[in-house]
Amino acid sequence: HQLSAQNQDGHASSVGPGWTKASCPCCTSKKVEPLVLVKLGENVRPETKRWLIRLIGAPQKDGGAALLAHPGEDASGDIIMVSAPCCTLLKATEELGLCRIYQDDNMEAFSYKNRHNFKNSDDMEIFLTLAERQYIVKYELDGLWAQRDLRIPGLPDSYTLQHRDNICEKLGSAGVIEDMFPLHNQDKLRDLSEAWYSGNQLSQPLDSINEYFGSSVALYFSFLDCYTWSLLPPAMLGLLITYFSGRCSISSSGVKLRGDYLGPAGYSHVIQAVFSMLWSTVVMELWKRRSSSSSYRWGTSQLAEHFAEPRPGYHGVLGVNPVTSRVEPLFPEWRRTYASCFLPFMLFSTVLVVLGMLCFYWGEAKMQKLHKDWDSLLSQTFLYMPSVVHIVFTNVLATIYKKVALSLTEYENHREESAFENHLTAKVLVFTFFNYFAVLFHIAFFKQDIPMLCKRLGSLLIVSQLVNQVTEVVIPLLVDKFISVTHRTDSEDEPQEDKFRKQGTMPVFPGLFAEYIELLVQFGYLSFFSCVYPLTAVLLLINNLTEIRADAYKICKLFRKPFSQPVTNLGVWQTAFEVLSFVSVMSNCWLLLLSPQLQKLFLEGGISSTKTILLAVLVEHVLILVKLVLAVLIPDEPDWIKKKREHTEYTSMQALRQVIVMSKMDTKITKSITSVDVVQKTNPLVKDIPKISRKME
Amino acid sequence: HQLSAQNQDGHASSVGPGWTKASCPCCTSKKVEPLVLVKLGENVRPETKRWLIRLIGAPQKDGGAALLAHPGEDASGDIIMVSAPCCTLLKATEELGLCRIYQDDNMEAFSYKNRHNFKNSDDMEIFLTLAERQYIVKYELDGLWAQRDLRIPGLPDSYTLQHRDNICEKLGSAGVIEDMFPLHNQDKLRDLSEAWYSGNQLSQPLDSINEYFGSSVALYFSFLDCYTWSLLPPAMLGLLITYFSGRCSISSSGVKLRGDYLGPAGYSHVIQAVFSMLWSTVVMELWKRRSSSSSYRWGTSQLAEHFAEPRPGYHGVLGVNPVTSRVEPLFPEWRRTYASCFLPFMLFSTVLVVLGMLCFYWGEAKMQKLHKDWDSLLSQTFLYMPSVVHIVFTNVLATIYKKVALSLTEYENHREESAFENHLTAKVLVFTFFNYFAVLFHIAFFKQDIPMLCKRLGSLLIVSQLVNQVTEVVIPLLVDKFISVTHRTDSEDEPQEDKFRKQGTMPVFPGLFAEYIELLVQFGYLSFFSCVYPLTAVLLLINNLTEIRADAYKICKLFRKPFSQPVTNLGVWQTAFEVLSFVSVMSNCWLLLLSPQLQKLFLEGGISSTKTILLAVLVEHVLILVKLVLAVLIPDEPDWIKKKREHTEYTSMQALRQVIVMSKMDTKITKSITSVDVVQKTNPLVKDIPKISRKME
């Protein structure tokens, strides 16, 4: 049965023979596509590699991963290529809770038993996306745990596996597995990049991105797209305001605004502020609708991660899970809640940020004074001291914070990978955001210096975006072209294994955190300070149009392909954007209060400053109320999705009523009944069972 | 099969023969307990009554209600007693989505097919509560609709039923059905009242209340109980503050406070305010936990109202419901959303309330001036004019508002009874609340007269609570004792029918709206103005301890028994309490700002009024943030309920995967499989089907 891949269509099948045998006969296929490459350490002995290959190929009931493995060139090489047979993929699809197209063209949660009623369930390349297949391989490998105490051949006794030890973690710490990454498919990648960024396309091929990079990456680009287009209205408003107030003088070095930053139109900035506050809520609600229909289309709307196996790092006392009745480590909820109280640490860090900033200002003032007193070359170099110290301090703090946040999140011991990610992201995000905005907030709320805020914002928008683009794209591009290029050109006669091995030399994809935080900071500039600087949206729009292409190029060409867990929505990022949109009301009202023009207006109207503040507070509360009402009135999902969801709920309620007895009574009867069902599906000739049962009735 | 009730135990079974025959043989029982009394109009002809009795007794597939009916004394009497056979009750239990105790002692959504695996499913008196059985009778009667065009015997042609007409509505408008109410069970009522209010019990027999009056009433009393006990901490704090500040002089006419209402302790009112703001969030979160465990215990946690038949008043174009695939009237969601926009009307009404109040103040000032100028008897009577006009105006406005709100809600055409109730309640609630608080808000926010607010609040708390108690209990009690008593004494030899008929002479229970709004207004006094008047909680605690008993007495003795729909939680009232708890932060911060003592303190500290306001705004935002964090951190349901819920989710996901094919493929096969299942359950001898299917496999 050891069928070798035929060299028919391109790279995928050009791997020679040597794949392990699939454990079930239905899964043998002529063509095996290598999905994931496991890079072994240098000093791994052949018996360890053989053991690992056997483990990957063994059926799941024997503690294996039921995957297909290929030793590369020979048994002593340092790579293992892994692929997955049909049945393993299908079973994992059910376990992950992915939805697929049913025969009646609806999306239904996939069920292995009923696989024949799902469309294309016999052709994995159509049924599952490439990203999903690769994720499933990783999922199965990560889920390997020792069913009993076990010595690994070729390793010292100190690495003996204990019962329930995670095998991949252990092998990682023993230096056997050095790395694991999904393989690029050059043909598909070429098609994707053509449709994505090489032409002048306005829309992005989101479904193809989902197919190749998975739903998390596709959702990011979908959000980026949605957000960019939604910048059009505020950009147009900003242009109109700038044009009619006509006070914006553009110098060659950038955009500079005069001290009295407000146009003669007077209320233009009020209009801008109110518009941007309501706009942000509407955009977020529309995005939620779009996100829910995307996740429906991609089959990730009913993910069942909390019913699947816990994530590798999860530890606890072995016991029966009350929800799924499986034996697995249990960790009480209250201990997690207790551990989640990282607030003091976060507060402490933000205080440090503020202190650092204040020290910087103090130091700068001191140095200015020193320089004025001394006026020497030494004092001139001293002038840069505070900035340097502050930058070093901020970076050190950020590094420490990230480390502590990571270990805190690990200490919280989340059961699901997504919960872990969300908690970690939330922690880092708050700090990073605060770090970005500390200076602006300081200017806006303490110094209350609107012209300075305006100047700072303008320079930040232009300079930091430019710097960002350069560091994100140009430098990796140059590095890629001139340094790595020599040992990464694909020659035609090179063996496929070496081509795969070369992908391992590319840098690891750093994840979407940096991309999202960039968007969040943009969104912050726009919603917090838009009334100060009406051109913000225009600049962001221009930036994002290039950003889409740059990000696409980056992920396609400059990095190793990342694994991508199926996700339903943006998770914690969605919350972050929504929170920002509400906090921005306060910031905007405050800035309007400070605006010299409005103050003058109130002064002329004979309204006391106390009354002005009360008015601002009133306006703030009313705006928050309106935003809340808007958020409630716009449904989070389109009507057709709601109906489909309710239909699923209804069907599963009905199903529960039918099946609850079966699953609880005698497992034998349950099995027999479902096998009746399977028999009837697969063999339409069997028609006598209904008659028998009716007679007995 | 027409078995007559045996006169064995008390009232329930003392009804003589004459019940219609149950349509299925398993439902014939020796004892039929009359559950609901249908009161007919005076001029109803015997053939109409016979037709109605036949309709009530007919099986559901023939368009009947599948209930049991009894014509009272004879065919010409003006009552029909209705009861329900076992199978109808069980089927309705499944349709309503009630949970019952499964054989493994968990609560599971009841399934008629698997009824034998639920405990006590053969004895309806234990399996369903009395309130549930009575509600099911009403549910079945309300759900009667004409399956084709039909002439009702004994009625003119103008009352001919059209296809899909609701029969009970039609009969109501034709004057055939005058009234419909559930019957009291005197034995059970006696037991309940003894356990509830006649002794010195501190706790209420909530499970018995649920058994007799249903979950909506039981939840109200559970909330009242929870709320009353939670008043203890603020009451104790209030007493402490009053004692230590020692400024509260109690005169004989009530509690009066001096102009400088704040004790020398200085910050005591700040403590009081902050405490009460955090307290309200904690109480609401704890209540949610209690509520969710109550509804789990009472089997109402998984109500499936949105999958059941629509409510009687629902209209629309006949079509296939995309969720349940049943043919029923459909009404597009967007039309409802459009109709829901009653905001302009509500705004208009509140403006009218404010205008009325302003006119009142203006009128009073005018009259005072007039009286001072003229000083005659006429002018003295004129002094009362503004108050009288204002009271009349307010009442007329409230009546009109309620009528408009009702017709608006009907126009919105909600599919579920609970949605209808919630929308109506929400509309009336906002107006009523505003009406109650308009004067206090006026004093607090516009007049900014704290001593007057304090005086007004004190008198409101004492006088209005007294008036409430008197009108709610004493007057109905007196009316009951001295007016209705003559024709409502039960004589032993009186026929049972007359005793039942007499229950119809009692006043209709006015519903829980008045009770809830009283609690909400209390909660408003406490949370909005607690920092002004520290004894609020003490007075409310005393009031509520009597309120519990008074409400219990009222519902047991003074009113006709109400129908009670099963409910999961407080619905819109919960939201109202939570919103109030957040709005109270603004009110409290404002009152603290106004407090003369704090102002003096700030003045002495040399802090400008602008800065004071900004500080207050900052404090407000921080408090709201803390409340939000608290609300998120305290889980809405206890851990064990969460696990049970997730377990149900998991099981139903599994079940869906097993059944989805069956229900979608061939309905014949589905039936056969479930009948296999039923056969195996009922007849343990049949064991060969599994073998057959295994062979075929």
PDB file of N, CA, C and O in Angstrom, chain A residues 48 365 431 579 604 678 691:
ATOM      1  N   THR A  48      15.992   7.511  16.856  1.00  0.00           N
ATOM      2  CA  THR A  48      15.000   8.476  17.343  1.00  0.00           C
ATOM      3  C   THR A  48      14.115   8.931  16.192  1.00  0.00           C
ATOM      4  O   THR A  48      12.890   9.019  16.327  1.00  0.00           O
ATOM      5  N   ALA A 365      14.385  69.526  30.294  1.00  0.00           N
ATOM      6  CA  ALA A 365      14.416  70.904  30.789  1.00  0.00           C
ATOM      7  C   ALA A 365      15.760  71.193  31.450  1.00  0.00           C
ATOM      8  O   ALA A 365      16.385  72.236  31.221  1.00  0.00           O
ATOM      9  N   PHE A 431      -0.793  47.819  27.325  1.00  0.00           N
ATOM     10  CA  PHE A 431       0.481  48.481  27.611  1.00  0.00           C
ATOM     11  C   PHE A 431       1.028  49.198  26.376  1.00  0.00           C
ATOM     12  O   PHE A 431       1.416  50.358  26.434  1.00  0.00           O
ATOM     13  N   VAL A 579     -13.907  49.558  22.510  1.00  0.00           N
ATOM     14  CA  VAL A 579     -13.617  50.342  23.714  1.00  0.00           C
ATOM     15  C   VAL A 579     -13.049  51.701  23.305  1.00  0.00           C
ATOM     16  O   VAL A 579     -13.462  52.756  23.803  1.00  0.00           O
ATOM     17  N   GLU A 604     -17.805  85.215  24.735  1.00  0.00           N
ATOM     18  CA  GLU A 604     -18.611  86.266  24.133  1.00  0.00           C
ATOM     19  C   GLU A 604     -20.071  86.108  24.506  1.00  0.00           C
ATOM     20  O   GLU A 604     -20.791  87.082  24.714  1.00  0.00           O
ATOM     21  N   VAL A 678     -25.937   4.450   9.154  1.00  0.00           N
ATOM     22  CA  VAL A 678     -24.845   4.467   8.189  1.00  0.00           C
ATOM     23  C   VAL A 678     -25.107   3.458   7.090  1.00  0.00           C
ATOM     24  O   VAL A 678     -24.926   3.737   5.905  1.00  0.00           O
ATOM     25  N   LYS A 691     -39.286  -1.943   8.101  1.00  0.00           N
ATOM     26  CA  LYS A 691     -40.425  -2.859   8.174  1.00  0.00           C
ATOM     27  C   LYS A 691     -40.369  -3.668   9.457  1.00  0.00           C
ATOM     28  O   LYS A 691     -41.336  -3.792  10.185  1.00  0.00           O
TER      29      LYS A 691
END
